[in-house]
Amino acid sequence: MKRANKKGKKIIGWLLFLAAIGLCCVQGVYFLLENNYSVEYIDNRLFYVINLLIIVFMTLTIFLLLTIEKKWKIIISSFAAALILLQAGLMINHSYETKQVISFSPELNHQLVIKEDSDTSQAAYYRTRYGLFVRPKEDLPYQTSGDYKVKWLEKDIAAVTYEATDRTLHQYIGTYGARDGGISYSYVASMTRGQWKGETAQVTNSSEGIVIEHKGETEHYTHENMVQFGTLALVLMENNEAKWTIALNENFESNSNAPEPPAGEITLYKATMEKNDPISLEYISATD
């Protein structure tokens, strides 16, 4: 019984040692990617969490695999505790320095990642590159006030609504897919030409621009006031502020190379920091 117990400790000790070595390799890959490709962890706190796990695993490995005196156990435990407190403190400090917005798609296969420098209020949008690692794609065009609202309009479209430091309202759209097979770059305004109707809103997209009818109010947007994100979404602007997002639903088909009108649905989403739901619209007729 005693021998079996000792053997079990040895097995656990070696498993923890291998786990610690594996985590050290992960950190090594991280340093390599960071230095050469400006890559970061999807959540910056992972760096410190992995360090904590390495410390814990190595400490347990020593206790399980080696026979050491009590005083050395106390010294090793104290040293490990000091390292753990140091890593925890660095993690908390980093959380104050960098604000992170991390949101997973409904099917968990896409991640929206935004990281903001607390000192400059400048935020950057990141794309996943290597599993746990992300790389900055571009800066958000306005300095932010620090508040974000994320809404997944489809499993591959995420709308981020935020206020800038000048109190203007903006939307940034993360897109992670394509429609019509993604063979070529396509323009949302052209693909959604026609009249679209939902329960509480109607969209008329013509050569003169886009008209939104919602709750008795009518708003007109020219092509100069449209900002496209990827090939899946379009943000309508007025006075340098976001007003609406138009996104292509998963079932949308433009039929751009055929005489048939668009099929499927589009989504209309109002830019507001208050809680609101997207509006699904169906094609009803053609325009000029």
Tab-separated table of C-alpha atoms in Angstrom:
chain	number	residue	atom	x	y	z
A	1	MET	CA	0.000	0.000	0.000
A	2	LYS	CA	2.791	2.373	0.975
A	3	ARG	CA	4.767	1.466	-2.129
A	4	ALA	CA	1.709	2.018	-4.348
A	5	ASN	CA	1.123	5.403	-2.728
A	6	LYS	CA	4.742	6.372	-3.351
A	7	LYS	CA	4.489	5.255	-6.965
A	8	GLY	CA	1.316	7.315	-7.403
A	9	LYS	CA	3.082	10.406	-6.081
A	10	LYS	CA	5.931	9.838	-8.523
A	11	ILE	CA	3.527	9.582	-11.451
A	12	ILE	CA	1.689	12.749	-10.432
A	13	GLY	CA	5.007	14.516	-9.886
A	14	TRP	CA	6.278	13.653	-13.356
A	15	LEU	CA	2.951	14.642	-14.936
A	16	LEU	CA	3.108	18.026	-13.197
A	17	PHE	CA	6.719	18.421	-14.314
A	18	LEU	CA	5.787	17.702	-17.929
A	19	ALA	CA	2.858	20.127	-17.661
A	20	ALA	CA	5.202	22.826	-16.352
A	21	ILE	CA	7.653	22.192	-19.208
A	22	GLY	CA	4.772	22.374	-21.695
A	23	LEU	CA	3.647	25.713	-20.285
A	24	CYS	CA	7.235	26.991	-20.453
A	25	CYS	CA	7.232	26.045	-24.145
A	26	VAL	CA	3.984	27.983	-24.631
A	27	GLN	CA	5.602	31.045	-23.050
A	28	GLY	CA	8.634	30.557	-25.296
A	29	VAL	CA	6.425	30.495	-28.392
A	30	TYR	CA	4.678	33.621	-27.115
A	31	PHE	CA	7.962	35.531	-26.732
A	32	LEU	CA	9.041	34.423	-30.214
A	33	LEU	CA	5.780	35.533	-31.836
A	34	GLU	CA	5.644	38.763	-29.856
A	35	ASN	CA	9.148	39.818	-30.904
A	36	ASN	CA	8.746	38.895	-34.568
A	37	TYR	CA	5.059	39.421	-35.341
A	38	SER	CA	3.666	41.772	-32.631
A	39	VAL	CA	1.488	38.927	-31.356
A	40	GLU	CA	-0.197	38.973	-27.940
A	41	TYR	CA	-2.290	36.585	-25.891
A	42	ILE	CA	-6.014	36.886	-26.569
A	43	ASP	CA	-6.269	37.982	-22.920
A	44	ASN	CA	-3.108	39.619	-21.556
A	45	ARG	CA	-3.777	38.084	-18.147
A	46	LEU	CA	-3.036	34.649	-19.591
A	47	PHE	CA	0.682	35.462	-19.463
A	48	TYR	CA	0.535	35.819	-15.682
A	49	VAL	CA	-1.880	32.911	-15.212
A	50	ILE	CA	0.513	30.601	-17.065
A	51	ASN	CA	3.400	31.862	-14.930
A	52	LEU	CA	1.352	31.096	-11.817
A	53	LEU	CA	0.639	27.567	-13.029
A	54	ILE	CA	4.319	26.984	-13.780
A	55	ILE	CA	5.263	28.082	-10.253
A	56	VAL	CA	2.604	25.872	-8.647
A	57	PHE	CA	3.391	22.829	-10.810
A	58	MET	CA	7.152	23.097	-10.259
A	59	THR	CA	6.710	23.513	-6.499
A	60	LEU	CA	4.488	20.441	-6.290
A	61	THR	CA	6.912	18.540	-8.521
A	62	ILE	CA	9.764	19.204	-6.090
A	63	PHE	CA	7.702	18.048	-3.127
A	64	LEU	CA	6.476	14.896	-4.888
A	65	LEU	CA	9.687	13.750	-6.569
A	66	LEU	CA	12.357	14.779	-4.083
A	67	THR	CA	12.909	13.943	-0.445
A	68	ILE	CA	13.753	17.221	1.279
A	69	GLU	CA	13.983	18.430	4.835
A	70	LYS	CA	11.191	20.379	6.477
A	71	LYS	CA	13.150	23.643	6.587
A	72	TRP	CA	13.735	23.455	2.833
A	73	LYS	CA	10.044	22.793	2.284
A	74	ILE	CA	9.306	25.982	4.216
A	75	ILE	CA	11.897	27.948	2.222
A	76	ILE	CA	10.647	26.626	-1.123
A	77	SER	CA	7.001	27.231	-0.157
A	78	SER	CA	7.794	30.788	0.956
A	79	PHE	CA	9.710	31.512	-2.251
A	80	ALA	CA	6.870	30.097	-4.370
A	81	ALA	CA	4.303	32.143	-2.422
A	82	ALA	CA	6.352	35.302	-3.020
A	83	LEU	CA	6.498	34.590	-6.755
A	84	ILE	CA	2.755	33.917	-6.835
A	85	LEU	CA	2.008	37.214	-5.084
A	86	LEU	CA	4.349	39.022	-7.485
A	87	GLN	CA	2.619	37.574	-10.552
A	88	ALA	CA	-0.827	38.318	-9.103
A	89	GLY	CA	0.199	41.916	-8.424
A	90	LEU	CA	1.600	42.354	-11.934
A	91	MET	CA	-1.613	40.910	-13.396
A	92	ILE	CA	-3.788	43.342	-11.417
A	93	ASN	CA	-1.556	46.270	-12.371
A	94	HIS	CA	-1.707	45.318	-16.048
A	95	SER	CA	-5.505	45.129	-15.844
A	96	TYR	CA	-5.542	48.803	-14.853
A	97	GLU	CA	-3.143	49.743	-17.657
A	98	THR	CA	-5.020	47.934	-20.425
A	99	LYS	CA	-8.795	47.609	-20.735
A	100	GLN	CA	-9.831	44.506	-22.652
A	101	VAL	CA	-13.065	43.653	-24.426
A	102	ILE	CA	-13.298	39.957	-25.316
A	103	SER	CA	-16.476	38.465	-26.746
A	104	PHE	CA	-17.060	35.034	-28.275
A	105	SER	CA	-19.484	34.347	-31.102
A	106	PRO	CA	-22.587	32.242	-30.327
A	107	GLU	CA	-20.857	29.110	-31.656
A	108	LEU	CA	-17.545	30.034	-29.953
A	109	ASN	CA	-15.588	29.813	-33.223
A	110	HIS	CA	-14.858	33.552	-33.515
A	111	GLN	CA	-13.539	36.013	-30.933
A	112	LEU	CA	-13.877	39.773	-30.934
A	113	VAL	CA	-10.909	41.313	-29.129
A	114	ILE	CA	-10.386	45.008	-28.399
A	115	LYS	CA	-7.619	46.326	-26.166
A	116	GLU	CA	-7.492	49.911	-24.946
A	117	ASP	CA	-4.543	51.794	-23.469
A	118	SER	CA	-5.957	53.394	-20.316
A	119	ASP	CA	-3.484	56.305	-20.478
A	120	THR	CA	-4.171	57.359	-24.072
A	121	SER	CA	-7.768	56.040	-24.453
A	122	GLN	CA	-6.640	54.601	-27.793
A	123	ALA	CA	-8.151	51.216	-28.598
A	124	ALA	CA	-7.099	48.613	-31.151
A	125	TYR	CA	-9.019	45.796	-32.808
A	126	TYR	CA	-7.287	42.396	-32.815
A	127	ARG	CA	-7.714	39.308	-34.978
A	128	THR	CA	-7.028	35.750	-33.848
A	129	ARG	CA	-3.985	34.276	-35.550
A	130	TYR	CA	-2.612	31.289	-33.651
A	131	GLY	CA	-5.178	29.835	-31.239
A	132	LEU	CA	-4.611	31.719	-27.981
A	133	PHE	CA	-2.711	34.465	-29.784
A	134	VAL	CA	-4.009	37.603	-31.489
A	135	ARG	CA	-2.458	40.341	-33.592
A	136	PRO	CA	-3.547	43.995	-33.852
A	137	LYS	CA	-5.328	44.698	-37.125
A	138	GLU	CA	-6.129	48.393	-36.786
A	139	ASP	CA	-6.804	51.154	-34.287
A	140	LEU	CA	-10.345	52.290	-33.637
A	141	PRO	CA	-10.640	55.707	-35.331
A	142	TYR	CA	-11.640	57.609	-32.181
A	143	GLN	CA	-10.318	57.774	-28.638
A	144	THR	CA	-12.857	56.007	-26.445
A	145	SER	CA	-14.485	56.837	-23.133
A	146	GLY	CA	-13.902	53.253	-21.977
A	147	ASP	CA	-17.454	51.890	-22.323
A	148	TYR	CA	-18.289	49.318	-24.985
A	149	LYS	CA	-21.414	47.433	-25.970
A	150	VAL	CA	-20.935	44.270	-28.029
A	151	LYS	CA	-23.718	42.555	-29.956
A	152	TRP	CA	-23.287	39.582	-32.268
A	153	LEU	CA	-25.652	40.258	-35.187
A	154	GLU	CA	-24.742	36.930	-36.793
A	155	LYS	CA	-22.320	34.176	-35.907
A	156	ASP	CA	-19.665	36.003	-37.972
A	157	ILE	CA	-20.638	39.660	-37.402
A	158	ALA	CA	-20.050	41.544	-34.138
A	159	ALA	CA	-21.152	45.162	-33.650
A	160	VAL	CA	-19.215	47.228	-31.115
A	161	THR	CA	-20.907	50.448	-30.022
A	162	TYR	CA	-18.846	52.945	-28.038
A	163	GLU	CA	-18.632	56.584	-27.055
A	164	ALA	CA	-15.600	58.678	-27.971
A	165	THR	CA	-13.950	61.114	-25.574
A	166	ASP	CA	-15.785	63.957	-27.377
A	167	ARG	CA	-19.094	62.202	-26.464
A	168	THR	CA	-19.879	61.226	-30.061
A	169	LEU	CA	-21.287	57.741	-30.711
A	170	HIS	CA	-19.556	55.253	-32.999
A	171	GLN	CA	-19.787	51.678	-34.179
A	172	TYR	CA	-17.032	49.306	-35.187
A	173	ILE	CA	-18.009	46.052	-36.887
A	174	GLY	CA	-15.919	42.913	-36.633
A	175	THR	CA	-16.552	40.599	-39.588
A	176	TYR	CA	-15.289	37.022	-39.814
A	177	GLY	CA	-16.799	35.561	-42.957
A	178	ALA	CA	-18.285	36.272	-46.379
A	179	ARG	CA	-21.408	35.720	-48.447
A	180	ASP	CA	-21.793	34.337	-51.966
A	181	GLY	CA	-18.705	32.193	-51.446
A	182	GLY	CA	-16.404	35.158	-50.822
A	183	ILE	CA	-14.970	34.911	-54.349
A	184	SER	CA	-14.468	38.675	-54.738
A	185	TYR	CA	-14.823	41.885	-52.754
A	186	SER	CA	-18.436	43.037	-52.710
A	187	TYR	CA	-20.168	46.204	-51.571
A	188	VAL	CA	-23.007	45.878	-49.088
A	189	ALA	CA	-24.822	48.935	-50.477
A	190	SER	CA	-24.890	47.389	-53.963
A	191	MET	CA	-25.816	43.910	-52.757
A	192	THR	CA	-28.790	45.167	-50.736
A	193	ARG	CA	-30.333	47.391	-53.429
A	194	GLY	CA	-34.132	47.360	-53.079
A	195	GLN	CA	-36.830	47.722	-50.420
A	196	TRP	CA	-36.573	45.716	-47.205
A	197	LYS	CA	-39.192	45.463	-44.497
A	198	GLY	CA	-39.303	44.209	-40.921
A	199	GLU	CA	-41.739	44.412	-38.017
A	200	THR	CA	-40.720	47.894	-36.874
A	201	ALA	CA	-38.588	49.285	-39.698
A	202	GLN	CA	-38.214	49.603	-43.440
A	203	VAL	CA	-35.095	50.223	-45.531
A	204	THR	CA	-35.138	51.634	-49.055
A	205	ASN	CA	-31.802	51.331	-50.845
A	206	SER	CA	-31.597	53.125	-54.197
A	207	SER	CA	-29.060	54.949	-56.363
A	208	GLU	CA	-29.679	58.092	-54.295
A	209	GLY	CA	-28.751	56.452	-51.008
A	210	ILE	CA	-30.455	54.619	-48.157
A	211	VAL	CA	-33.665	55.682	-46.407
A	212	ILE	CA	-34.506	54.296	-42.958
A	213	GLU	CA	-38.104	54.404	-41.703
A	214	HIS	CA	-38.398	53.546	-38.025
A	215	LYS	CA	-41.105	54.392	-35.488
A	216	GLY	CA	-42.586	57.167	-37.601
A	217	GLU	CA	-39.239	58.823	-38.366
A	218	THR	CA	-37.521	58.902	-41.751
A	219	GLU	CA	-33.765	59.297	-42.154
A	220	HIS	CA	-31.810	59.638	-45.419
A	221	TYR	CA	-28.149	58.688	-45.865
A	222	THR	CA	-26.063	59.384	-48.961
A	223	HIS	CA	-23.304	57.075	-50.141
A	224	GLU	CA	-20.733	59.498	-48.711
A	225	ASN	CA	-22.143	58.774	-45.241
A	226	MET	CA	-21.651	55.011	-45.434
A	227	VAL	CA	-18.678	53.122	-43.977
A	228	GLN	CA	-18.236	49.475	-44.956
A	229	PHE	CA	-16.617	46.830	-42.744
A	230	GLY	CA	-15.333	43.738	-44.522
A	231	THR	CA	-17.947	42.494	-46.971
A	232	LEU	CA	-20.730	41.895	-44.453
A	233	ALA	CA	-21.718	45.185	-42.838
A	234	LEU	CA	-22.296	48.859	-43.464
A	235	VAL	CA	-22.486	51.675	-40.899
A	236	LEU	CA	-24.626	54.726	-41.695
A	237	MET	CA	-23.219	58.020	-40.391
A	238	GLU	CA	-24.638	61.481	-39.666
A	239	ASN	CA	-22.660	64.463	-38.329
A	240	ASN	CA	-19.659	62.197	-37.742
A	241	GLU	CA	-21.695	59.800	-35.570
A	242	ALA	CA	-22.891	56.262	-36.211
A	243	LYS	CA	-26.652	55.900	-36.565
A	244	TRP	CA	-27.349	52.436	-37.945
A	245	THR	CA	-25.623	49.238	-39.023
A	246	ILE	CA	-26.871	47.146	-41.920
A	247	ALA	CA	-25.532	43.575	-41.886
A	248	LEU	CA	-25.987	40.589	-44.181
A	249	ASN	CA	-27.576	37.607	-42.467
A	250	GLU	CA	-26.143	34.127	-42.867
A	251	ASN	CA	-28.948	33.171	-45.284
A	252	PHE	CA	-28.398	36.240	-47.496
A	253	GLU	CA	-27.734	35.667	-51.200
A	254	SER	CA	-27.122	38.646	-53.452
A	255	ASN	CA	-27.752	36.820	-56.770
A	256	SER	CA	-25.543	39.534	-58.276
A	257	ASN	CA	-24.809	37.462	-61.390
A	258	ALA	CA	-28.431	36.488	-61.965
A	259	PRO	CA	-31.682	38.357	-62.741
A	260	GLU	CA	-33.280	37.220	-59.484
A	261	PRO	CA	-33.525	39.711	-56.589
A	262	PRO	CA	-31.554	39.200	-53.363
A	263	ALA	CA	-32.700	36.309	-51.196
A	264	GLY	CA	-32.599	35.827	-47.452
A	265	GLU	CA	-32.554	38.549	-44.812
A	266	ILE	CA	-30.535	41.539	-43.677
A	267	THR	CA	-30.266	43.019	-40.181
A	268	LEU	CA	-30.772	46.632	-39.126
A	269	TYR	CA	-29.156	47.605	-35.821
A	270	LYS	CA	-29.453	51.038	-34.210
A	271	ALA	CA	-26.355	52.686	-32.737
A	272	THR	CA	-27.099	53.310	-29.062
A	273	MET	CA	-25.481	52.500	-25.726
A	274	GLU	CA	-28.894	51.475	-24.406
A	275	LYS	CA	-30.105	47.889	-24.682
A	276	ASN	CA	-31.749	47.227	-28.043
A	277	ASP	CA	-32.388	44.305	-30.357
A	278	PRO	CA	-31.476	43.940	-34.038
A	279	ILE	CA	-34.308	44.128	-36.571
A	280	SER	CA	-34.536	41.443	-39.265
A	281	LEU	CA	-35.662	42.656	-42.689
A	282	GLU	CA	-36.888	40.779	-45.753
A	283	TYR	CA	-36.728	41.873	-49.390
A	284	ILE	CA	-40.080	43.113	-50.727
A	285	SER	CA	-39.430	44.966	-54.015
A	286	ALA	CA	-36.872	46.520	-56.341
A	287	THR	CA	-35.866	50.188	-56.563
A	288	ASP	CA	-34.333	52.234	-59.377
